[in-house]
Amino acid sequence: MRRRRTSCSKKNVPSAEIDIVRGVSYRPRVTLRAGGSCGHFEVTAGTLGAFVEDADAYYVLSNNHVLANSDACSRGDPILVPGPIDIVGGFSVVAQLSAWVPLGGGAGKVDAAIAAFSDDVAHFYPWQYAGIGTIKRSPIADRFAVNRVAKRGRTTGVTRGVVSAFDLDGVAIDYGSHASPRLVTFDNQLEFVGSPPEKPFSQPGDSGSLIIDANSMRPYALVYGGGLDADGIDRTLGHFLPEVLDELGVTIVK
Amino acid sequence: MTTAGPKPLVAAQAAKRKLAEAFRGESWFRGVGLAPANRRDLFTLRLTVDPSAHDEPSLPTECEGIPVEVVFLAAYRPRAGGSGNS
């Protein structure tokens, strides 16, 4: 039986002294759950995908463009829950940016980053995804062994889908603007459509969501992008999770 | 005469590389990969094409005896909130 982690025993990074958003209240001592809104203080919002660890700390895992502002960041930058665009009554600084895989330009590896818990995190639920269930702690090892998937994200909540493509090469994503494009190209990517296909598996704001193999409940991929095809089917891109964890030198919390 | 059909992983990956070599660099090319077939251990090919590209592509229906599924999709975007969805 899995236990609920009720406190944070590792040494956490001290809270930053911040005054980021004036006029809203700050909420210390929070309980963290995966699948909700989060973000770097200068982005809109994405999804807190999963809880990961190394020998030193617990971290939240999401995308570079969610936690590290697409490389426009500094180590220690505050990570907010909810993400800045979702702040209404209050927010918490739940983590400080620790590491990110640079997006750069041209050939990319993964769009991923981690942020170490701040002292304000009192409790967290490392394996529970409301509406989906309890995940296993070791990710899927074979990227071709998955068909049905589920995810919980900030915008669309719990959705279910299927793998529509494995091993996609030459996938270009524009991290810039119309005025100033910044194309990053990824190989060996995964793509998903909703089940049924007319129901989007993800939408903007779901970046960073953990994609879970519905059969085994093992973590499988990390949402980072998507687009609408000419038939009106929304297609979600994901990085194969073992590659994300290897790049960042972390594992799912054991 | 053989009919095109899904193939095991190694054969499908070889055909994917051939498709990528043929089309990478074309203005309409937006990616190539493997699509799952009805049987878990078999795959078809997947080619993503930008429908707004100026060049008129000549699209294959198969490669190395493996069917090619063509998806028309102009662009993928990151999925942070408010980043838009093309």
PDB file of N, CA, C and O in Angstrom, chain B residues 33-80:
ATOM      1  N   GLY B  33       7.175  10.055 -38.390  1.00  0.00           N
ATOM      2  CA  GLY B  33       7.233   9.153 -37.247  1.00  0.00           C
ATOM      3  C   GLY B  33       6.534   7.839 -37.541  1.00  0.00           C
ATOM      4  O   GLY B  33       6.288   7.495 -38.704  1.00  0.00           O
ATOM      5  N   LEU B  34       6.244   7.109 -36.477  1.00  0.00           N
ATOM      6  CA  LEU B  34       5.557   5.833 -36.585  1.00  0.00           C
ATOM      7  C   LEU B  34       4.165   5.969 -35.986  1.00  0.00           C
ATOM      8  O   LEU B  34       4.005   6.604 -34.936  1.00  0.00           O
ATOM      9  N   ALA B  35       3.199   5.373 -36.636  1.00  0.00           N
ATOM     10  CA  ALA B  35       1.838   5.381 -36.098  1.00  0.00           C
ATOM     11  C   ALA B  35       1.486   3.973 -35.659  1.00  0.00           C
ATOM     12  O   ALA B  35       1.863   3.002 -36.332  1.00  0.00           O
ATOM     13  N   PRO B  36       0.796   3.840 -34.527  1.00  0.00           N
ATOM     14  CA  PRO B  36       0.436   2.499 -34.073  1.00  0.00           C
ATOM     15  C   PRO B  36      -0.575   1.850 -35.020  1.00  0.00           C
ATOM     16  O   PRO B  36      -1.457   2.519 -35.547  1.00  0.00           O
ATOM     17  N   ALA B  37      -0.412   0.560 -35.235  1.00  0.00           N
ATOM     18  CA  ALA B  37      -1.372  -0.197 -36.034  1.00  0.00           C
ATOM     19  C   ALA B  37      -2.299  -0.952 -35.086  1.00  0.00           C
ATOM     20  O   ALA B  37      -2.216  -0.802 -33.870  1.00  0.00           O
ATOM     21  N   ASN B  38      -3.165  -1.761 -35.654  1.00  0.00           N
ATOM     22  CA  ASN B  38      -4.117  -2.475 -34.803  1.00  0.00           C
ATOM     23  C   ASN B  38      -3.433  -3.464 -33.870  1.00  0.00           C
ATOM     24  O   ASN B  38      -3.883  -3.678 -32.756  1.00  0.00           O
ATOM     25  N   ARG B  39      -2.342  -4.052 -34.354  1.00  0.00           N
ATOM     26  CA  ARG B  39      -1.586  -4.966 -33.491  1.00  0.00           C
ATOM     27  C   ARG B  39      -0.466  -4.198 -32.823  1.00  0.00           C
ATOM     28  O   ARG B  39       0.210  -3.379 -33.447  1.00  0.00           O
ATOM     29  N   ARG B  40      -0.251  -4.444 -31.550  1.00  0.00           N
ATOM     30  CA  ARG B  40       0.683  -3.658 -30.759  1.00  0.00           C
ATOM     31  C   ARG B  40       2.104  -3.659 -31.317  1.00  0.00           C
ATOM     32  O   ARG B  40       2.832  -2.686 -31.185  1.00  0.00           O
ATOM     33  N   ASP B  41       2.530  -4.744 -31.944  1.00  0.00           N
ATOM     34  CA  ASP B  41       3.917  -4.846 -32.393  1.00  0.00           C
ATOM     35  C   ASP B  41       4.102  -4.431 -33.852  1.00  0.00           C
ATOM     36  O   ASP B  41       5.164  -4.633 -34.423  1.00  0.00           O
ATOM     37  N   LEU B  42       3.069  -3.857 -34.451  1.00  0.00           N
ATOM     38  CA  LEU B  42       3.165  -3.420 -35.849  1.00  0.00           C
ATOM     39  C   LEU B  42       2.925  -1.912 -35.953  1.00  0.00           C
ATOM     40  O   LEU B  42       2.177  -1.339 -35.166  1.00  0.00           O
ATOM     41  N   PHE B  43       3.572  -1.312 -36.970  1.00  0.00           N
ATOM     42  CA  PHE B  43       3.513   0.147 -37.104  1.00  0.00           C
ATOM     43  C   PHE B  43       3.343   0.537 -38.570  1.00  0.00           C
ATOM     44  O   PHE B  43       3.811  -0.155 -39.468  1.00  0.00           O
ATOM     45  N   THR B  44       2.681   1.681 -38.780  1.00  0.00           N
ATOM     46  CA  THR B  44       2.675   2.321 -40.089  1.00  0.00           C
ATOM     47  C   THR B  44       3.511   3.597 -39.978  1.00  0.00           C
ATOM     48  O   THR B  44       4.071   3.893 -38.913  1.00  0.00           O
ATOM     49  N   LEU B  45       3.580   4.344 -41.057  1.00  0.00           N
ATOM     50  CA  LEU B  45       4.374   5.571 -41.056  1.00  0.00           C
ATOM     51  C   LEU B  45       3.459   6.787 -40.957  1.00  0.00           C
ATOM     52  O   LEU B  45       2.303   6.752 -41.379  1.00  0.00           O
ATOM     53  N   ARG B  46       3.994   7.839 -40.428  1.00  0.00           N
ATOM     54  CA  ARG B  46       3.234   9.069 -40.216  1.00  0.00           C
ATOM     55  C   ARG B  46       4.050  10.249 -40.746  1.00  0.00           C
ATOM     56  O   ARG B  46       5.218  10.408 -40.383  1.00  0.00           O
ATOM     57  N   LEU B  47       3.451  11.036 -41.613  1.00  0.00           N
ATOM     58  CA  LEU B  47       4.113  12.200 -42.191  1.00  0.00           C
ATOM     59  C   LEU B  47       3.264  13.430 -41.875  1.00  0.00           C
ATOM     60  O   LEU B  47       2.060  13.454 -42.147  1.00  0.00           O
ATOM     61  N   THR B  48       3.887  14.445 -41.267  1.00  0.00           N
ATOM     62  CA  THR B  48       3.170  15.676 -40.953  1.00  0.00           C
ATOM     63  C   THR B  48       3.526  16.739 -41.983  1.00  0.00           C
ATOM     64  O   THR B  48       4.705  16.982 -42.251  1.00  0.00           O
ATOM     65  N   VAL B  49       2.497  17.355 -42.535  1.00  0.00           N
ATOM     66  CA  VAL B  49       2.655  18.278 -43.658  1.00  0.00           C
ATOM     67  C   VAL B  49       1.998  19.616 -43.318  1.00  0.00           C
ATOM     68  O   VAL B  49       0.868  19.647 -42.808  1.00  0.00           O
ATOM     69  N   ASP B  50       2.703  20.697 -43.604  1.00  0.00           N
ATOM     70  CA  ASP B  50       2.142  22.042 -43.402  1.00  0.00           C
ATOM     71  C   ASP B  50       1.260  22.387 -44.597  1.00  0.00           C
ATOM     72  O   ASP B  50       1.759  22.567 -45.714  1.00  0.00           O
ATOM     73  N   PRO B  51      -0.060  22.500 -44.375  1.00  0.00           N
ATOM     74  CA  PRO B  51      -0.954  22.778 -45.514  1.00  0.00           C
ATOM     75  C   PRO B  51      -0.807  24.185 -46.064  1.00  0.00           C
ATOM     76  O   PRO B  51      -1.291  24.473 -47.159  1.00  0.00           O
ATOM     77  N   SER B  52      -0.135  25.054 -45.305  1.00  0.00           N
ATOM     78  CA  SER B  52      -0.018  26.446 -45.755  1.00  0.00           C
ATOM     79  C   SER B  52       1.273  26.708 -46.527  1.00  0.00           C
ATOM     80  O   SER B  52       1.506  27.837 -46.975  1.00  0.00           O
ATOM     81  N   ALA B  53       2.112  25.679 -46.664  1.00  0.00           N
ATOM     82  CA  ALA B  53       3.379  25.883 -47.377  1.00  0.00           C
ATOM     83  C   ALA B  53       3.115  26.192 -48.854  1.00  0.00           C
ATOM     84  O   ALA B  53       2.138  25.716 -49.436  1.00  0.00           O
ATOM     85  N   HIS B  54       3.986  26.996 -49.428  1.00  0.00           N
ATOM     86  CA  HIS B  54       3.797  27.405 -50.824  1.00  0.00           C
ATOM     87  C   HIS B  54       4.048  26.242 -51.792  1.00  0.00           C
ATOM     88  O   HIS B  54       3.369  26.109 -52.805  1.00  0.00           O
ATOM     89  N   ASP B  55       5.034  25.412 -51.465  1.00  0.00           N
ATOM     90  CA  ASP B  55       5.342  24.303 -52.364  1.00  0.00           C
ATOM     91  C   ASP B  55       4.226  23.264 -52.325  1.00  0.00           C
ATOM     92  O   ASP B  55       3.668  22.977 -51.278  1.00  0.00           O
ATOM     93  N   GLU B  56       3.925  22.706 -53.478  1.00  0.00           N
ATOM     94  CA  GLU B  56       2.897  21.670 -53.576  1.00  0.00           C
ATOM     95  C   GLU B  56       3.595  20.318 -53.449  1.00  0.00           C
ATOM     96  O   GLU B  56       4.276  19.873 -54.370  1.00  0.00           O
ATOM     97  N   PRO B  57       3.453  19.652 -52.304  1.00  0.00           N
ATOM     98  CA  PRO B  57       4.195  18.403 -52.134  1.00  0.00           C
ATOM     99  C   PRO B  57       3.577  17.241 -52.907  1.00  0.00           C
ATOM    100  O   PRO B  57       2.360  17.179 -53.084  1.00  0.00           O
ATOM    101  N   SER B  58       4.436  16.340 -53.345  1.00  0.00           N
ATOM    102  CA  SER B  58       3.976  15.081 -53.912  1.00  0.00           C
ATOM    103  C   SER B  58       4.082  14.055 -52.798  1.00  0.00           C
ATOM    104  O   SER B  58       5.184  13.649 -52.420  1.00  0.00           O
ATOM    105  N   LEU B  59       2.954  13.669 -52.257  1.00  0.00           N
ATOM    106  CA  LEU B  59       2.954  12.892 -51.029  1.00  0.00           C
ATOM    107  C   LEU B  59       2.908  11.395 -51.303  1.00  0.00           C
ATOM    108  O   LEU B  59       2.107  10.936 -52.126  1.00  0.00           O
ATOM    109  N   PRO B  60       3.728  10.625 -50.611  1.00  0.00           N
ATOM    110  CA  PRO B  60       3.730   9.175 -50.817  1.00  0.00           C
ATOM    111  C   PRO B  60       2.547   8.521 -50.102  1.00  0.00           C
ATOM    112  O   PRO B  60       2.063   9.028 -49.086  1.00  0.00           O
ATOM    113  N   THR B  61       2.083   7.424 -50.647  1.00  0.00           N
ATOM    114  CA  THR B  61       1.051   6.640 -49.956  1.00  0.00           C
ATOM    115  C   THR B  61       1.672   5.464 -49.212  1.00  0.00           C
ATOM    116  O   THR B  61       1.049   4.886 -48.329  1.00  0.00           O
ATOM    117  N   GLU B  62       2.897   5.126 -49.589  1.00  0.00           N
ATOM    118  CA  GLU B  62       3.600   4.057 -48.879  1.00  0.00           C
ATOM    119  C   GLU B  62       5.105   4.244 -49.048  1.00  0.00           C
ATOM    120  O   GLU B  62       5.572   4.969 -49.945  1.00  0.00           O
ATOM    121  N   CYS B  63       5.857   3.602 -48.165  1.00  0.00           N
ATOM    122  CA  CYS B  63       7.312   3.621 -48.244  1.00  0.00           C
ATOM    123  C   CYS B  63       7.820   2.272 -47.758  1.00  0.00           C
ATOM    124  O   CYS B  63       7.449   1.831 -46.652  1.00  0.00           O
ATOM    125  N   GLU B  64       8.598   1.609 -48.565  1.00  0.00           N
ATOM    126  CA  GLU B  64       9.125   0.278 -48.221  1.00  0.00           C
ATOM    127  C   GLU B  64       7.989  -0.691 -47.874  1.00  0.00           C
ATOM    128  O   GLU B  64       8.118  -1.503 -46.967  1.00  0.00           O
ATOM    129  N   GLY B  65       6.872  -0.546 -48.561  1.00  0.00           N
ATOM    130  CA  GLY B  65       5.737  -1.446 -48.335  1.00  0.00           C
ATOM    131  C   GLY B  65       4.934  -1.132 -47.091  1.00  0.00           C
ATOM    132  O   GLY B  65       4.107  -1.941 -46.655  1.00  0.00           O
ATOM    133  N   ILE B  66       5.161   0.034 -46.495  1.00  0.00           N
ATOM    134  CA  ILE B  66       4.433   0.419 -45.278  1.00  0.00           C
ATOM    135  C   ILE B  66       3.559   1.637 -45.596  1.00  0.00           C
ATOM    136  O   ILE B  66       4.057   2.639 -46.131  1.00  0.00           O
ATOM    137  N   PRO B  67       2.273   1.582 -45.266  1.00  0.00           N
ATOM    138  CA  PRO B  67       1.394   2.724 -45.564  1.00  0.00           C
ATOM    139  C   PRO B  67       1.841   3.987 -44.838  1.00  0.00           C
ATOM    140  O   PRO B  67       2.342   3.929 -43.711  1.00  0.00           O
ATOM    141  N   VAL B  68       1.653   5.132 -45.507  1.00  0.00           N
ATOM    142  CA  VAL B  68       1.999   6.430 -44.913  1.00  0.00           C
ATOM    143  C   VAL B  68       0.705   7.192 -44.618  1.00  0.00           C
ATOM    144  O   VAL B  68      -0.079   7.478 -45.525  1.00  0.00           O
ATOM    145  N   GLU B  69       0.509   7.502 -43.344  1.00  0.00           N
ATOM    146  CA  GLU B  69      -0.616   8.354 -42.932  1.00  0.00           C
ATOM    147  C   GLU B  69      -0.139   9.808 -42.981  1.00  0.00           C
ATOM    148  O   GLU B  69       0.876  10.148 -42.382  1.00  0.00           O
ATOM    149  N   VAL B  70      -0.863  10.641 -43.702  1.00  0.00           N
ATOM    150  CA  VAL B  70      -0.476  12.057 -43.800  1.00  0.00           C
ATOM    151  C   VAL B  70      -1.400  12.890 -42.920  1.00  0.00           C
ATOM    152  O   VAL B  70      -2.623  12.770 -42.996  1.00  0.00           O
ATOM    153  N   VAL B  71      -0.803  13.707 -42.062  1.00  0.00           N
ATOM    154  CA  VAL B  71      -1.556  14.637 -41.206  1.00  0.00           C
ATOM    155  C   VAL B  71      -1.165  16.052 -41.609  1.00  0.00           C
ATOM    156  O   VAL B  71       0.023  16.379 -41.672  1.00  0.00           O
ATOM    157  N   PHE B  72      -2.164  16.868 -41.897  1.00  0.00           N
ATOM    158  CA  PHE B  72      -1.908  18.266 -42.266  1.00  0.00           C
ATOM    159  C   PHE B  72      -2.024  19.129 -41.012  1.00  0.00           C
ATOM    160  O   PHE B  72      -3.100  19.205 -40.395  1.00  0.00           O
ATOM    161  N   LEU B  73      -0.935  19.732 -40.644  1.00  0.00           N
ATOM    162  CA  LEU B  73      -0.895  20.530 -39.405  1.00  0.00           C
ATOM    163  C   LEU B  73       0.119  21.655 -39.607  1.00  0.00           C
ATOM    164  O   LEU B  73       1.292  21.396 -39.894  1.00  0.00           O
ATOM    165  N   ALA B  74      -0.327  22.878 -39.451  1.00  0.00           N
ATOM    166  CA  ALA B  74       0.537  24.014 -39.781  1.00  0.00           C
ATOM    167  C   ALA B  74       1.667  24.193 -38.780  1.00  0.00           C
ATOM    168  O   ALA B  74       2.811  24.431 -39.168  1.00  0.00           O
ATOM    169  N   ALA B  75       1.359  24.127 -37.484  1.00  0.00           N
ATOM    170  CA  ALA B  75       2.404  24.400 -36.492  1.00  0.00           C
ATOM    171  C   ALA B  75       1.993  23.874 -35.130  1.00  0.00           C
ATOM    172  O   ALA B  75       0.813  23.925 -34.767  1.00  0.00           O
ATOM    173  N   TYR B  76       2.983  23.376 -34.420  1.00  0.00           N
ATOM    174  CA  TYR B  76       2.790  23.071 -33.002  1.00  0.00           C
ATOM    175  C   TYR B  76       3.226  24.304 -32.206  1.00  0.00           C
ATOM    176  O   TYR B  76       4.118  25.046 -32.628  1.00  0.00           O
ATOM    177  N   ARG B  77       2.600  24.479 -31.056  1.00  0.00           N
ATOM    178  CA  ARG B  77       2.982  25.579 -30.169  1.00  0.00           C
ATOM    179  C   ARG B  77       3.170  25.025 -28.756  1.00  0.00           C
ATOM    180  O   ARG B  77       2.572  24.024 -28.384  1.00  0.00           O
ATOM    181  N   PRO B  78       4.011  25.721 -27.945  1.00  0.00           N
ATOM    182  CA  PRO B  78       4.078  25.341 -26.535  1.00  0.00           C
ATOM    183  C   PRO B  78       2.721  25.540 -25.883  1.00  0.00           C
ATOM    184  O   PRO B  78       1.920  26.345 -26.348  1.00  0.00           O
ATOM    185  N   ARG B  79       2.474  24.828 -24.784  1.00  0.00           N
ATOM    186  CA  ARG B  79       1.135  24.848 -24.197  1.00  0.00           C
ATOM    187  C   ARG B  79       1.081  25.468 -22.813  1.00  0.00           C
ATOM    188  O   ARG B  79       0.419  24.937 -21.919  1.00  0.00           O
ATOM    189  N   ALA B  80       1.794  26.567 -22.623  1.00  0.00           N
ATOM    190  CA  ALA B  80       1.546  27.352 -21.411  1.00  0.00           C
ATOM    191  C   ALA B  80       0.254  28.116 -21.606  1.00  0.00           C
ATOM    192  O   ALA B  80      -0.187  28.354 -22.732  1.00  0.00           O
TER     193      ALA B  80
END
